Amino acid sequence: MHTFWPDDDVLYAAFCRKDMAFDGVAYIAVRTTGIFCRPGCPARMPLRQHVVFFRTPHEAMAAGYRACKRCRPIEPPQSASALIRRLVAEVDAAPTRRWTAADLEALGIDPVTARRHFQRRFGMSFLAYSRAHRVASAFTLIERGASTLSAQLDVGFESSSAFREAFSKRFGRPPMRAKSSVLLRSAWMDTPLGTMIALTDSSCLHLLEFSNRARIDLQLARYRNRLNAAFAPGETAVSRTLRHELDLFFSGRRLTFSVEPAETGTPFQEQVWARLRRIPPGTTLSYAKLAEEIGSPSAVRAVASANAMNRCAIVTPCHRIVGTDGSLTGYAGGLPRKQWLIDHEARHSGRAGLAHRRAS
Ligand SMILES: [Zn+2]
């Protein structure tokens, strides 16, 4: 059941500007080549009169189209290649190891290919990725009471100025101030609606948002300021649970989450977010109704703004909030994704009859 489907001109314009809010929502097929793509494909944009749009890869294939080899519309967006999985496992097993291009060659991996894969997925080269892990290990050592010097040596930095610089650049503070800050781990989650970035610590989820790979550096700098925390790539027990629960969510097997969002908002925001988490999947609630329920009927705008400040997309389901007239209103991940989530929940919660339907 799809209630939201923009007309072809709107879709064509969205594909032209590589609007990633349509990633996982719409596919473009080219009659002249018989190939279909996802939004953001690096291939040249086909002419308007040659294209047709589909809602799922399955529908495109049923109509006789083949998947593009460049944007791979059948795989989850930006899914990790075997090469990435192998190197990520190597780094996880030995996070303080110092890597060189020669080490990659010794494993039979072309350093240029590794760089390209990592750049595309993480916004940094493999060598930068492994260096980030070394510096993050130093953070953990210092947090646990090691001296700056022993941490530096343990993670393979011979020069203390190079260590200080790498550390400050990554965490926005020098090593001696590491003890007073929090280290969050960033991990990528592949979903049918695009890749999401999750920031977690060993007990809580701090952030879950759709990631924009072209602007990932900016996005990370913004998080660092907003959360006043340092972070480095890596998994935690929470990120592993979240990955599993997102799989269950997107396959429709379970629409609720057990991971705990960190309490980082104002008391009012926390109150709004807690209420959002009690909206049953497959249903929606208006800003006005939510304001009324938490006892501040006049606070509709404050409720809307707390809703917009939600950092844990899907887990704290701000997509279940709609305008009083039932309109979709805004969503940080883009309206196509919001409607997709509402439809998906309606389909899998057995509440299809109660689902929100877009007017018109
Ligand atoms: Zn393509």
Short mmCIF file of N, CA, C and O and ligand atoms in Angstrom, two decimals, residues 36-38 41 43 68 70-71, ligand 1:
data_model
loop_
_atom_site.label_atom_id
_atom_site.label_comp_id
_atom_site.label_asym_id
_atom_site.label_seq_id
_atom_site.Cartn_x
_atom_site.Cartn_y
_atom_site.Cartn_z
N PHE A 36 17.88 -0.06 -14.77
CA PHE A 36 17.30 0.83 -13.77
C PHE A 36 18.30 1.18 -12.68
O PHE A 36 19.23 0.42 -12.40
N CYS A 37 18.11 2.37 -12.07
CA CYS A 37 19.06 2.96 -11.13
C CYS A 37 18.36 3.46 -9.87
O CYS A 37 17.15 3.66 -9.87
N ARG A 38 19.17 3.71 -8.83
CA ARG A 38 18.68 4.37 -7.63
C ARG A 38 19.03 5.86 -7.73
O ARG A 38 19.87 6.23 -8.56
N CYS A 41 22.80 7.91 -8.72
CA CYS A 41 23.69 7.12 -9.59
C CYS A 41 24.63 8.06 -10.34
O CYS A 41 24.21 9.10 -10.85
N ALA A 43 25.92 7.65 -13.14
CA ALA A 43 25.73 7.63 -14.61
C ALA A 43 24.99 8.89 -15.07
O ALA A 43 24.29 9.52 -14.28
N CYS A 68 21.47 -1.56 -12.63
CA CYS A 68 22.67 -0.83 -13.04
C CYS A 68 23.87 -1.37 -12.25
O CYS A 68 23.78 -1.63 -11.06
N ARG A 70 26.61 0.28 -11.72
CA ARG A 70 27.32 1.35 -11.01
C ARG A 70 26.65 1.66 -9.67
O ARG A 70 27.30 1.75 -8.65
N CYS A 71 25.32 1.84 -9.66
CA CYS A 71 24.68 2.23 -8.40
C CYS A 71 24.06 1.03 -7.68
O CYS A 71 23.58 1.17 -6.56
ZN ZN B 1 22.88 3.46 -11.91
#
